[in-house]
Amino acid sequence: MKKKYIINRIVCYGCLLIVLVVSLFPVYWMLNTALKTNAEIYQSVPTYYPKNISFAGFRALFFETTFLSSMKNSLLVALVVSLTSIFFCMLAAYALTRMQVKGGRSFSKAILYSYLVPRNLTLLPVYMLVASVGALGSLKSLILVYPSFTIPYTMWMLIAYFKTVH
């Protein structure tokens, strides 16, 4: 019995090691490519480690592109949308699960069903909304639109969470 247990553990850890290597190889390859020179990247035979380490790609990324400002904008939008979605959904989910609200079950089902609406159907109304408030092409438009995607899912998850808290 002990020998079978040890063999099972070895097989299990062997499979986990294979999955780990396969999962982490793209990250390794990305870092490997980032540290190579352009000539080495475009060789017909790929190398598995850089022969000459070069930081030219990072220099170009940070000083010749708009990467940093784009990253700042993305973080700002993500932070504002996440905080507002969690705040409002937390209040609504708590009220729906803890208080006997008339139509609460129907409302929570409607929230779930609204999450299932294909996003392509909402493109035109969302565009018209953003255009009517004059926010086309701005961060305000993203902050205005993204909660319509995040609120149904957040509400659904928080309702399930508050049902488990006693």
N, CA, C and O atoms as a DFTB+ gen file, in Angstrom:
664 C
 N C O
     1  1       0.833      -1.199       0.000
     2  2       0.000       0.000       0.000
     3  2       0.870       1.253       0.000
     4  3       0.577       2.207      -0.720
     5  1       1.915       1.262       0.782
     6  2       2.803       2.413       0.883
     7  2       3.509       2.673      -0.453
     8  3       3.679       3.821      -0.863
     9  1       3.920       1.578      -1.131
    10  2       4.622       1.705      -2.398
    11  2       3.702       2.305      -3.471
    12  3       4.136       3.138      -4.267
    13  1       2.433       1.880      -3.490
    14  2       1.461       2.405      -4.448
    15  2       1.221       3.898      -4.202
    16  3       1.077       4.668      -5.152
    17  1       1.178       4.300      -2.945
    18  2       0.990       5.705      -2.581
    19  2       2.163       6.540      -3.084
    20  3       1.965       7.628      -3.624
    21  1       3.372       6.041      -2.910
    22  2       4.569       6.765      -3.347
    23  2       4.591       6.889      -4.867
    24  3       4.935       7.945      -5.397
    25  1       4.229       5.825      -5.568
    26  2       4.194       5.864      -7.033
    27  2       3.142       6.865      -7.507
    28  3       3.387       7.624      -8.445
    29  1       1.985       6.872      -6.871
    30  2       0.936       7.844      -7.223
    31  2       1.415       9.276      -7.008
    32  3       1.141      10.149      -7.831
    33  1       2.118       9.521      -5.926
    34  2       2.650      10.870      -5.659
    35  2       3.677      11.278      -6.707
    36  3       3.679      12.418      -7.170
    37  1       4.548      10.346      -7.080
    38  2       5.567      10.645      -8.087
    39  2       4.905      10.965      -9.421
    40  3       5.298      11.921     -10.090
    41  1       3.913      10.185      -9.813
    42  2       3.199      10.435     -11.067
    43  2       2.475      11.774     -11.004
    44  3       2.499      12.544     -11.964
    45  1       1.833      12.050      -9.876
    46  2       1.107      13.321      -9.708
    47  2       2.054      14.505      -9.813
    48  3       1.782      15.451     -10.552
    49  1       3.160      14.464      -9.084
    50  2       4.121      15.574      -9.129
    51  2       4.800      15.671     -10.493
    52  3       5.141      16.769     -10.932
    53  1       4.997      14.558     -11.159
    54  2       5.551      14.584     -12.513
    55  2       4.614      15.295     -13.478
    56  3       5.049      16.109     -14.294
    57  1       3.319      14.981     -13.379
    58  2       2.322      15.652     -14.229
    59  2       2.253      17.143     -13.910
    60  3       2.164      17.971     -14.817
    61  1       2.294      17.482     -12.635
    62  2       2.276      18.896     -12.246
    63  2       3.504      19.628     -12.770
    64  3       3.406      20.780     -13.191
    65  1       4.650      18.976     -12.747
    66  2       5.873      19.589     -13.263
    67  2       5.759      19.842     -14.762
    68  3       6.177      20.892     -15.251
    69  1       5.197      18.885     -15.488
    70  2       5.010      19.069     -16.935
    71  2       4.065      20.236     -17.214
    72  3       4.335      21.064     -18.084
    73  1       2.966      20.299     -16.479
    74  2       2.010      21.403     -16.653
    75  2       2.664      22.736     -16.312
    76  3       2.434      23.733     -16.997
    77  1       3.475      22.761     -15.261
    78  2       4.165      23.991     -14.863
    79  2       5.122      24.458     -15.944
    80  3       5.158      25.645     -16.268
    81  1       5.894      23.545     -16.502
    82  2       6.856      23.912     -17.552
    83  2       6.120      24.425     -18.785
    84  3       6.512      25.439     -19.363
    85  1       5.063      23.738     -19.189
    86  2       4.296      24.159     -20.363
    87  2       3.639      25.520     -20.107
    88  3       3.561      26.346     -21.017
    89  1       3.168      25.759     -18.888
    90  2       2.504      27.026     -18.564
    91  2       3.481      28.187     -18.492
    92  3       3.151      29.300     -18.902
    93  1       4.669      27.945     -17.978
    94  2       5.629      29.029     -17.797
    95  2       6.528      29.271     -19.011
    96  3       7.227      30.283     -19.063
    97  1       6.522      28.362     -19.986
    98  2       7.390      28.542     -21.139
    99  2       7.086      29.827     -21.910
   100  3       8.034      30.509     -22.300
   101  1       5.822      30.207     -22.156
   102  2       5.582      31.481     -22.855
   103  2       6.142      32.695     -22.109
   104  3       6.617      33.640     -22.739
   105  1       6.092      32.678     -20.791
   106  2       6.656      33.789     -20.017
   107  2       8.173      33.813     -20.192
   108  3       8.765      34.875     -20.387
   109  1       8.792      32.648     -20.123
   110  2      10.234      32.561     -20.340
   111  2      10.599      33.057     -21.731
   112  3      11.561      33.809     -21.889
   113  1       9.840      32.641     -22.743
   114  2      10.142      33.024     -24.115
   115  2       9.972      34.533     -24.320
   116  3      10.738      35.149     -25.063
   117  1       8.985      35.120     -23.672
   118  2       8.782      36.562     -23.772
   119  2       9.970      37.314     -23.172
   120  3      10.489      38.250     -23.780
   121  1      10.396      36.902     -21.978
   122  2      11.553      37.554     -21.356
   123  2      12.823      37.298     -22.151
   124  3      13.657      38.193     -22.292
   125  1      12.977      36.100     -22.665
   126  2      14.133      35.749     -23.484
   127  2      14.196      36.646     -24.720
   128  3      15.257      37.176     -25.051
   129  1      13.069      36.815     -25.395
   130  2      13.019      37.642     -26.597
   131  2      13.236      39.113     -26.266
   132  3      13.849      39.837     -27.051
   133  1      12.745      39.563     -25.120
   134  2      12.907      40.962     -24.737
   135  2      14.374      41.323     -24.516
   136  3      14.756      42.480     -24.689
   137  1      15.184      40.363     -24.143
   138  2      16.595      40.631     -23.867
   139  2      17.506      40.371     -25.064
   140  3      18.720      40.532     -24.937
   141  1      16.978      39.980     -26.210
   142  2      17.779      39.724     -27.407
   143  2      17.886      40.970     -28.272
   144  3      17.085      41.897     -28.157
   145  1      18.879      40.972     -29.129
   146  2      18.991      42.031     -30.130
   147  2      18.031      41.705     -31.271
   148  3      17.566      40.571     -31.392
   149  1      17.733      42.707     -32.113
   150  2      16.822      42.478     -33.236
   151  2      17.372      41.430     -34.192
   152  3      16.617      40.607     -34.709
   153  1      18.679      41.451     -34.432
   154  2      19.277      40.470     -35.344
   155  2      19.093      39.057     -34.807
   156  3      18.817      38.132     -35.571
   157  1      19.241      38.889     -33.518
   158  2      19.094      37.564     -32.931
   159  2      17.639      37.111     -32.909
   160  3      17.360      35.918     -33.030
   161  1      16.722      38.040     -32.758
   162  2      15.297      37.686     -32.756
   163  2      14.876      37.136     -34.111
   164  3      14.119      36.168     -34.185
   165  1      15.368      37.755     -35.191
   166  2      14.918      37.393     -36.532
   167  2      15.791      36.341     -37.212
   168  3      15.674      36.148     -38.422
   169  1      16.645      35.670     -36.484
   170  2      17.419      34.569     -37.053
   171  2      16.489      33.435     -37.441
   172  3      15.426      33.267     -36.844
   173  1      16.883      32.659     -38.435
   174  2      16.032      31.554     -38.871
   175  2      16.008      30.420     -37.848
   176  3      15.015      29.700     -37.747
   177  1      17.090      30.257     -37.093
   178  2      17.138      29.238     -36.050
   179  2      17.035      29.944     -34.695
   180  3      17.932      30.704     -34.329
   181  1      15.950      29.704     -33.945
   182  2      15.797      30.415     -32.670
   183  2      16.805      29.929     -31.622
   184  3      17.227      28.772     -31.630
   185  1      17.169      30.830     -30.736
   186  2      18.053      30.482     -29.628
   187  2      17.238      30.490     -28.347
   188  3      16.294      31.268     -28.213
   189  1      17.594      29.639     -27.419
   190  2      16.825      29.496     -26.179
   191  2      17.326      30.395     -25.052
   192  3      16.760      30.401     -23.959
   193  1      18.366      31.137     -25.313
   194  2      18.855      32.134     -24.371
   195  2      19.585      33.204     -25.185
   196  3      20.157      32.893     -26.229
   197  1      19.575      34.451     -24.729
   198  2      20.215      35.519     -25.506
   199  2      21.744      35.397     -25.466
   200  3      22.336      35.190     -24.407
   201  1      22.368      35.530     -26.638
   202  2      23.830      35.486     -26.701
   203  2      24.412      36.816     -26.235
   204  3      25.407      36.853     -25.510
   205  1      23.782      37.901     -26.657
   206  2      24.185      39.247     -26.226
   207  2      22.966      39.916     -25.615
   208  3      21.995      40.203     -26.314
   209  1      23.013      40.162     -24.332
   210  2      21.863      40.779     -23.656
   211  2      21.771      42.240     -24.059
   212  3      22.751      42.983     -24.002
   213  1      20.566      42.637     -24.471
   214  2      20.325      44.002     -24.913
   215  2      19.047      44.519     -24.258
   216  3      18.036      43.818     -24.202
   217  1      19.106      45.740     -23.770
   218  2      17.936      46.377     -23.175
   219  2      17.326      47.410     -24.124
   220  3      16.554      48.269     -23.696
   221  1      17.668      47.328     -25.403
   222  2      17.165      48.294     -26.391
   223  2      15.646      48.208     -26.528
   224  3      14.986      49.227     -26.734
   225  1      15.098      47.029     -26.418
   226  2      13.643      46.891     -26.511
   227  2      12.928      47.593     -25.374
   228  3      11.898      48.234     -25.584
   229  1      13.473      47.474     -24.163
   230  2      12.880      48.168     -23.016
   231  2      13.043      49.676     -23.153
   232  3      12.134      50.434     -22.816
   233  1      14.198      50.114     -23.647
   234  2      14.437      51.541     -23.851
   235  2      13.432      52.091     -24.850
   236  3      12.856      53.157     -24.633
   237  1      13.218      51.367     -25.945
   238  2      12.246      51.806     -26.956
   239  2      10.830      51.817     -26.383
   240  3      10.050      52.727     -26.664
   241  1      10.504      50.809     -25.586
   242  2       9.167      50.726     -24.996
   243  2       8.882      51.909     -24.087
   244  3       7.817      52.520     -24.176
   245  1       9.818      52.233     -23.220
   246  2       9.560      53.272     -22.226
   247  2       9.788      54.693     -22.730
   248  3       9.152      55.622     -22.234
   249  1      10.680      54.887     -23.705
   250  2      11.027      56.249     -24.116
   251  2      10.563      56.629     -25.512
   252  3      10.558      57.814     -25.845
   253  1      10.173      55.665     -26.343
   254  2       9.778      55.982     -27.712
   255  2       8.310      55.685     -27.997
   256  3       7.832      55.938     -29.103
   257  1       7.602      55.160     -27.026
   258  2       6.180      54.868     -27.214
   259  2       5.375      55.543     -26.103
   260  3       5.936      56.167     -25.202
   261  1       4.069      55.405     -26.183
   262  2       3.189      55.978     -25.162
   263  2       2.793      54.926     -24.129
   264  3       1.720      55.012     -23.532
   265  1       3.654      53.941     -23.921
   266  2       3.331      52.830     -23.027
   267  2       3.003      53.302     -21.616
   268  3       2.004      52.866     -21.044
   269  1       3.811      54.176     -21.047
   270  2       3.600      54.590     -19.652
   271  2       2.297      55.365     -19.473
   272  3       1.576      55.148     -18.500
   273  1       1.992      56.263     -20.401
   274  2       0.732      57.005     -20.265
   275  2      -0.468      56.082     -20.515
   276  3      -1.511      56.232     -19.880
   277  1      -0.320      55.146     -21.423
   278  2      -1.400      54.177     -21.657
   279  2      -1.615      53.296     -20.440
   280  3      -2.752      52.990     -20.080
   281  1      -0.522      52.887     -19.804
   282  2      -0.628      52.065     -18.594
   283  2      -1.285      52.861     -17.466
   284  3      -2.110      52.329     -16.723
   285  1      -0.916      54.133     -17.342
   286  2      -1.517      54.989     -16.313
   287  2      -3.015      55.144     -16.554
   288  3      -3.806      55.063     -15.614
   289  1      -3.409      55.365     -17.804
   290  2      -4.829      55.496     -18.137
   291  2      -5.587      54.199     -17.849
   292  3      -6.690      54.231     -17.303
   293  1      -5.004      53.075     -18.210
   294  2      -5.660      51.789     -17.967
   295  2      -5.836      51.525     -16.483
   296  3      -6.889      51.056     -16.051
   297  1      -4.809      51.826     -15.704
   298  2      -4.906      51.624     -14.256
   299  2      -5.944      52.550     -13.637
   300  3      -6.686      52.141     -12.743
   301  1      -6.003      53.782     -14.101
   302  2      -6.988      54.737     -13.583
   303  2      -8.408      54.258     -13.872
   304  3      -9.254      54.244     -12.978
   305  1      -8.674      53.865     -15.124
   306  2     -10.011      53.400     -15.498
   307  2     -10.365      52.138     -14.718
   308  3     -11.473      52.018     -14.195
   309  1      -9.425      51.196     -14.639
   310  2      -9.690      49.945     -13.922
   311  2      -9.977      50.197     -12.448
   312  3     -10.879      49.584     -11.878
   313  1      -9.226      51.083     -11.835
   314  2      -9.418      51.375     -10.419
   315  2     -10.774      52.038     -10.166
   316  3     -11.504      51.628      -9.264
   317  1     -11.109      53.044     -10.947
   318  2     -12.379      53.756     -10.754
   319  2     -13.561      52.827     -11.014
   320  3     -14.511      52.806     -10.230
   321  1     -13.517      52.065     -12.095
   322  2     -14.623      51.169     -12.427
   323  2     -14.759      50.072     -11.374
   324  3     -15.871      49.744     -10.960
   325  1     -13.642      49.509     -10.942
   326  2     -13.699      48.446      -9.934
   327  2     -14.271      48.952      -8.625
   328  3     -15.152      48.317      -8.045
   329  1     -13.784      50.081      -8.158
   330  2     -14.255      50.601      -6.876
   331  2     -15.726      50.985      -6.920
   332  3     -16.470      50.687      -5.985
   333  1     -16.156      51.642      -7.992
   334  2     -17.569      52.031      -8.063
   335  2     -18.459      50.800      -8.207
   336  3     -19.524      50.737      -7.594
   337  1     -18.036      49.821      -9.008
   338  2     -18.852      48.610      -9.171
   339  2     -18.974      47.863      -7.856
   340  3     -20.067      47.440      -7.480
   341  1     -17.868      47.700      -7.159
   342  2     -17.907      46.971      -5.888
   343  2     -18.734      47.724      -4.862
   344  3     -19.514      47.113      -4.132
   345  1     -18.578      49.040      -4.793
   346  2     -19.311      49.815      -3.794
   347  2     -20.816      49.702      -3.996
   348  3     -21.541      49.350      -3.066
   349  1     -21.292      49.997      -5.209
   350  2     -22.731      49.988      -5.446
   351  2     -23.309      48.575      -5.417
   352  3     -24.413      48.361      -4.914
   353  1     -22.569      47.627      -5.950
   354  2     -23.064      46.245      -5.943
   355  2     -23.067      45.656      -4.544
   356  3     -23.924      44.833      -4.224
   357  1     -22.129      46.061      -3.711
   358  2     -22.097      45.576      -2.336
   359  2     -23.355      46.038      -1.594
   360  3     -23.988      45.255      -0.886
   361  1     -23.705      47.296      -1.761
   362  2     -24.905      47.808      -1.099
   363  2     -26.166      47.104      -1.613
   364  3     -27.018      46.692      -0.826
   365  1     -26.276      46.973      -2.922
   366  2     -27.472      46.360      -3.497
   367  2     -27.552      44.870      -3.174
   368  3     -28.630      44.369      -2.856
   369  1     -26.441      44.162      -3.249
   370  2     -26.449      42.727      -2.977
   371  2     -26.774      42.455      -1.515
   372  3     -27.492      41.505      -1.202
   373  1     -26.251      43.279      -0.627
   374  2     -26.563      43.108       0.790
   375  2     -28.055      43.323       1.035
   376  3     -28.691      42.567       1.769
   377  1     -28.597      44.359       0.413
   378  2     -30.032      44.631       0.588
   379  2     -30.886      43.504       0.020
   380  3     -31.897      43.133       0.617
   381  1     -30.496      42.966      -1.109
   382  2     -31.295      41.897      -1.725
   383  2     -31.234      40.595      -0.935
   384  3     -32.209      39.844      -0.906
   385  1     -30.097      40.318      -0.294
   386  2     -29.974      39.042       0.417
   387  2     -30.427      39.122       1.867
   388  3     -30.926      38.127       2.393
   389  1     -30.279      40.244       2.527
   390  2     -30.581      40.345       3.951
   391  2     -31.962      40.894       4.262
   392  3     -32.527      40.589       5.312
   393  1     -32.501      41.684       3.380
   394  2     -33.805      42.284       3.650
   395  2     -34.850      41.628       2.759
   396  3     -34.563      41.203       1.640
   397  1     -36.048      41.558       3.274
   398  2     -37.153      40.980       2.508
   399  2     -37.720      42.058       1.595
   400  3     -38.707      42.713       1.929
   401  1     -37.087      42.234       0.442
   402  2     -37.505      43.246      -0.522
   403  2     -38.492      42.604      -1.490
   404  3     -38.228      41.536      -2.043
   405  1     -39.630      43.262      -1.690
   406  2     -40.625      42.732      -2.609
   407  2     -40.036      42.753      -4.023
   408  3     -39.589      43.798      -4.497
   409  1     -40.038      41.602      -4.689
   410  2     -39.480      41.499      -6.033
   411  2     -37.966      41.342      -6.054
   412  3     -37.345      41.469      -7.110
   413  1     -37.372      41.069      -4.912
   414  2     -35.920      40.945      -4.821
   415  2     -35.374      39.786      -5.634
   416  3     -34.342      39.907      -6.293
   417  1     -36.082      38.649      -5.582
   418  2     -35.632      37.477      -6.357
   419  2     -35.729      37.751      -7.849
   420  3     -34.840      37.375      -8.613
   421  1     -36.793      38.397      -8.258
   422  2     -36.953      38.723      -9.677
   423  2     -35.885      39.698     -10.132
   424  3     -35.354      39.584     -11.237
   425  1     -35.569      40.671      -9.264
   426  2     -34.541      41.651      -9.598
   427  2     -33.178      40.981      -9.722
   428  3     -32.429      41.283     -10.651
   429  1     -32.841      40.079      -8.801
   430  2     -31.539      39.415      -8.873
   431  2     -31.457      38.510     -10.102
   432  3     -30.386      38.380     -10.696
   433  1     -32.566      37.884     -10.492
   434  2     -32.578      37.093     -11.720
   435  2     -32.418      37.995     -12.947
   436  3     -31.732      37.634     -13.903
   437  1     -33.046      39.149     -12.913
   438  2     -32.912      40.096     -14.032
   439  2     -31.467      40.564     -14.172
   440  3     -30.974      40.744     -15.285
   441  1     -30.795      40.760     -13.046
   442  2     -29.376      41.148     -13.086
   443  2     -28.570      40.042     -13.755
   444  3     -27.725      40.316     -14.607
   445  1     -28.827      38.801     -13.374
   446  2     -28.115      37.674     -13.978
   447  2     -28.415      37.587     -15.470
   448  3     -27.502      37.373     -16.267
   449  1     -29.650      37.746     -15.853
   450  2     -30.007      37.655     -17.266
   451  2     -29.418      38.810     -18.070
   452  3     -29.087      38.639     -19.243
   453  1     -29.284      39.970     -17.460
   454  2     -28.678      41.093     -18.181
   455  2     -27.203      40.823     -18.469
   456  3     -26.647      41.350     -19.433
   457  1     -26.580      40.009     -17.638
   458  2     -25.182      39.642     -17.887
   459  2     -25.068      38.736     -19.107
   460  3     -24.018      38.683     -19.748
   461  1     -26.135      38.029     -19.426
   462  2     -26.120      37.096     -20.539
   463  2     -26.427      37.749     -21.880
   464  3     -26.326      37.095     -22.917
   465  1     -26.798      39.019     -21.880
   466  2     -27.091      39.726     -23.131
   467  2     -25.786      39.878     -23.913
   468  3     -24.788      40.331     -23.353
   469  1     -25.774      39.509     -25.194
   470  2     -24.548      39.673     -25.986
   471  2     -24.139      41.145     -26.069
   472  3     -24.973      42.024     -26.284
   473  1     -22.871      41.388     -25.899
   474  2     -22.367      42.770     -25.887
   475  2     -22.572      43.470     -27.228
   476  3     -22.690      44.695     -27.272
   477  1     -22.615      42.715     -28.311
   478  2     -22.819      43.329     -29.630
   479  2     -24.165      44.037     -29.733
   480  3     -24.306      45.013     -30.469
   481  1     -25.152      43.540     -28.993
   482  2     -26.462      44.179     -29.026
   483  2     -26.464      45.533     -28.327
   484  3     -27.346      46.357     -28.572
   485  1     -25.500      45.764     -27.475
   486  2     -25.471      47.018     -26.720
   487  2     -24.575      48.080     -27.358
   488  3     -24.507      49.202     -26.855
   489  1     -23.894      47.755     -28.443
   490  2     -22.940      48.710     -29.015
   491  2     -23.586      50.014     -29.463
   492  3     -23.099      51.091     -29.120
   493  1     -24.656      49.935     -30.210
   494  2     -25.301      51.150     -30.719
   495  2     -25.887      52.005     -29.595
   496  3     -25.626      53.207     -29.570
   497  1     -26.670      51.444     -28.659
   498  2     -27.183      52.280     -27.567
   499  2     -26.069      52.888     -26.710
   500  3     -26.176      54.036     -26.279
   501  1     -25.019      52.136     -26.466
   502  2     -23.912      52.669     -25.666
   503  2     -23.216      53.795     -26.422
   504  3     -22.868      54.815     -25.826
   505  1     -23.010      53.626     -27.715
   506  2     -22.393      54.688     -28.511
   507  2     -23.248      55.952     -28.483
   508  3     -22.729      57.058     -28.333
   509  1     -24.560      55.782     -28.627
   510  2     -25.450      56.941     -28.604
   511  2     -25.414      57.637     -27.239
   512  3     -25.457      58.865     -27.166
   513  1     -25.337      56.856     -26.167
   514  2     -25.254      57.432     -24.824
   515  2     -23.968      58.227     -24.655
   516  3     -23.993      59.359     -24.171
   517  1     -22.850      57.641     -25.050
   518  2     -21.562      58.318     -24.898
   519  2     -21.514      59.560     -25.781
   520  3     -20.987      60.590     -25.360
   521  1     -22.048      59.485     -26.987
   522  2     -22.066      60.651     -27.870
   523  2     -22.955      61.752     -27.317
   524  3     -22.634      62.932     -27.461
   525  1     -24.075      61.386     -26.682
   526  2     -24.993      62.405     -26.169
   527  2     -24.411      63.171     -24.987
   528  3     -24.777      64.326     -24.768
   529  1     -23.519      62.560     -24.227
   530  2     -22.894      63.289     -23.117
   531  2     -21.586      63.934     -23.539
   532  3     -20.918      64.571     -22.725
   533  1     -21.211      63.775     -24.810
   534  2     -20.012      64.426     -25.341
   535  2     -18.716      63.844     -24.824
   536  3     -17.749      64.576     -24.614
   537  1     -18.680      62.549     -24.615
   538  2     -17.481      61.930     -24.044
   539  2     -16.783      60.972     -25.004
   540  3     -16.000      60.126     -24.572
   541  1     -17.059      61.096     -26.304
   542  2     -16.429      60.186     -27.265
   543  2     -14.906      60.347     -27.237
   544  3     -14.395      61.467     -27.226
   545  1     -14.197      59.235     -27.226
   546  2     -12.742      59.254     -27.298
   547  2     -12.054      59.725     -26.036
   548  3     -10.920      60.199     -26.105
   549  1     -12.697      59.613     -24.885
   550  2     -12.081      60.077     -23.643
   551  2     -12.123      58.976     -22.591
   552  3     -12.817      57.970     -22.741
   553  1     -11.369      59.191     -21.536
   554  2     -11.382      58.242     -20.426
   555  2     -12.739      58.244     -19.735
   556  3     -13.166      57.224     -19.193
   557  1     -13.420      59.392     -19.754
   558  2     -14.753      59.463     -19.151
   559  2     -15.712      58.477     -19.808
   560  3     -16.566      57.894     -19.139
   561  1     -15.572      58.293     -21.110
   562  2     -16.466      57.362     -21.793
   563  2     -16.225      55.934     -21.328
   564  3     -17.176      55.167     -21.178
   565  1     -14.971      55.565     -21.098
   566  2     -14.679      54.222     -20.597
   567  2     -15.216      54.045     -19.183
   568  3     -15.784      53.005     -18.849
   569  1     -15.029      55.075     -18.354
   570  2     -15.514      55.002     -16.977
   571  2     -17.035      54.962     -16.946
   572  3     -17.617      54.391     -16.024
   573  1     -17.674      55.547     -17.918
   574  2     -19.129      55.531     -18.007
   575  2     -19.655      54.189     -18.519
   576  3     -20.684      53.708     -18.044
   577  1     -18.966      53.588     -19.475
   578  2     -19.465      52.385     -20.143
   579  2     -19.095      51.100     -19.412
   580  3     -19.936      50.208     -19.300
   581  1     -17.881      50.973     -18.915
   582  2     -17.427      49.704     -18.340
   583  2     -18.282      49.183     -17.185
   584  3     -18.440      47.968     -17.069
   585  1     -18.839      50.033     -16.330
   586  2     -19.705      49.471     -15.288
   587  2     -20.907      48.704     -15.830
   588  3     -21.423      47.812     -15.157
   589  1     -21.353      49.037     -17.025
   590  2     -22.470      48.271     -17.587
   591  2     -22.063      46.824     -17.860
   592  3     -22.922      45.946     -17.935
   593  1     -20.777      46.571     -18.008
   594  2     -20.286      45.202     -18.179
   595  2     -19.951      44.551     -16.842
   596  3     -20.131      43.345     -16.676
   597  1     -19.466      45.342     -15.891
   598  2     -18.978      44.766     -14.636
   599  2     -20.060      44.620     -13.569
   600  3     -20.001      43.694     -12.761
   601  1     -21.033      45.504     -13.551
   602  2     -22.033      45.499     -12.476
   603  2     -22.856      44.208     -12.439
   604  3     -23.042      43.668     -11.349
   605  1     -23.357      43.682     -13.551
   606  2     -24.133      42.438     -13.428
   607  2     -23.319      41.285     -12.839
   608  3     -23.813      40.552     -11.983
   609  1     -22.094      41.123     -13.286
   610  2     -21.272      40.027     -12.763
   611  2     -20.921      40.256     -11.298
   612  3     -20.994      39.331     -10.489
   613  1     -20.543      41.476     -10.957
   614  2     -20.199      41.786      -9.573
   615  2     -21.398      41.580      -8.659
   616  3     -21.261      41.026      -7.568
   617  1     -22.543      42.011      -9.088
   618  2     -23.767      41.847      -8.299
   619  2     -24.070      40.374      -8.089
   620  3     -24.404      39.958      -6.980
   621  1     -23.956      39.589      -9.138
   622  2     -24.226      38.165      -9.072
   623  2     -23.274      37.479      -8.096
   624  3     -23.699      36.643      -7.298
   625  1     -21.999      37.825      -8.154
   626  2     -21.014      37.224      -7.247
   627  2     -21.254      37.661      -5.796
   628  3     -21.146      36.842      -4.883
   629  1     -21.571      38.915      -5.578
   630  2     -21.781      39.399      -4.213
   631  2     -23.079      38.868      -3.610
   632  3     -23.143      38.638      -2.403
   633  1     -24.091      38.673      -4.408
   634  2     -25.324      38.071      -3.888
   635  2     -25.032      36.666      -3.398
   636  3     -25.486      36.270      -2.324
   637  1     -24.277      35.912      -4.182
   638  2     -23.903      34.555      -3.766
   639  2     -23.039      34.592      -2.502
   640  3     -23.178      33.737      -1.628
   641  1     -22.157      35.574      -2.411
   642  2     -21.305      35.683      -1.222
   643  2     -22.130      36.025       0.012
   644  3     -21.975      35.378       1.047
   645  1     -22.987      37.008      -0.071
   646  2     -23.762      37.423       1.097
   647  2     -24.748      36.342       1.549
   648  3     -25.137      36.318       2.717
   649  1     -25.153      35.455       0.649
   650  2     -26.010      34.338       1.054
   651  2     -25.256      33.343       1.922
   652  3     -25.867      32.647       2.733
   653  1     -23.933      33.265       1.765
   654  2     -23.150      32.312       2.554
   655  2     -22.753      32.850       3.914
   656  3     -22.415      32.071       4.805
   657  1     -22.786      34.169       4.099
   658  2     -22.401      34.784       5.378
   659  2     -23.588      34.707       6.324
   660  3     -24.701      35.101       5.974
   661  1     -23.343      34.197       7.524
   662  2     -24.431      34.059       8.498
   663  2     -24.295      35.096       9.585
   664  3     -25.117      35.143      10.500
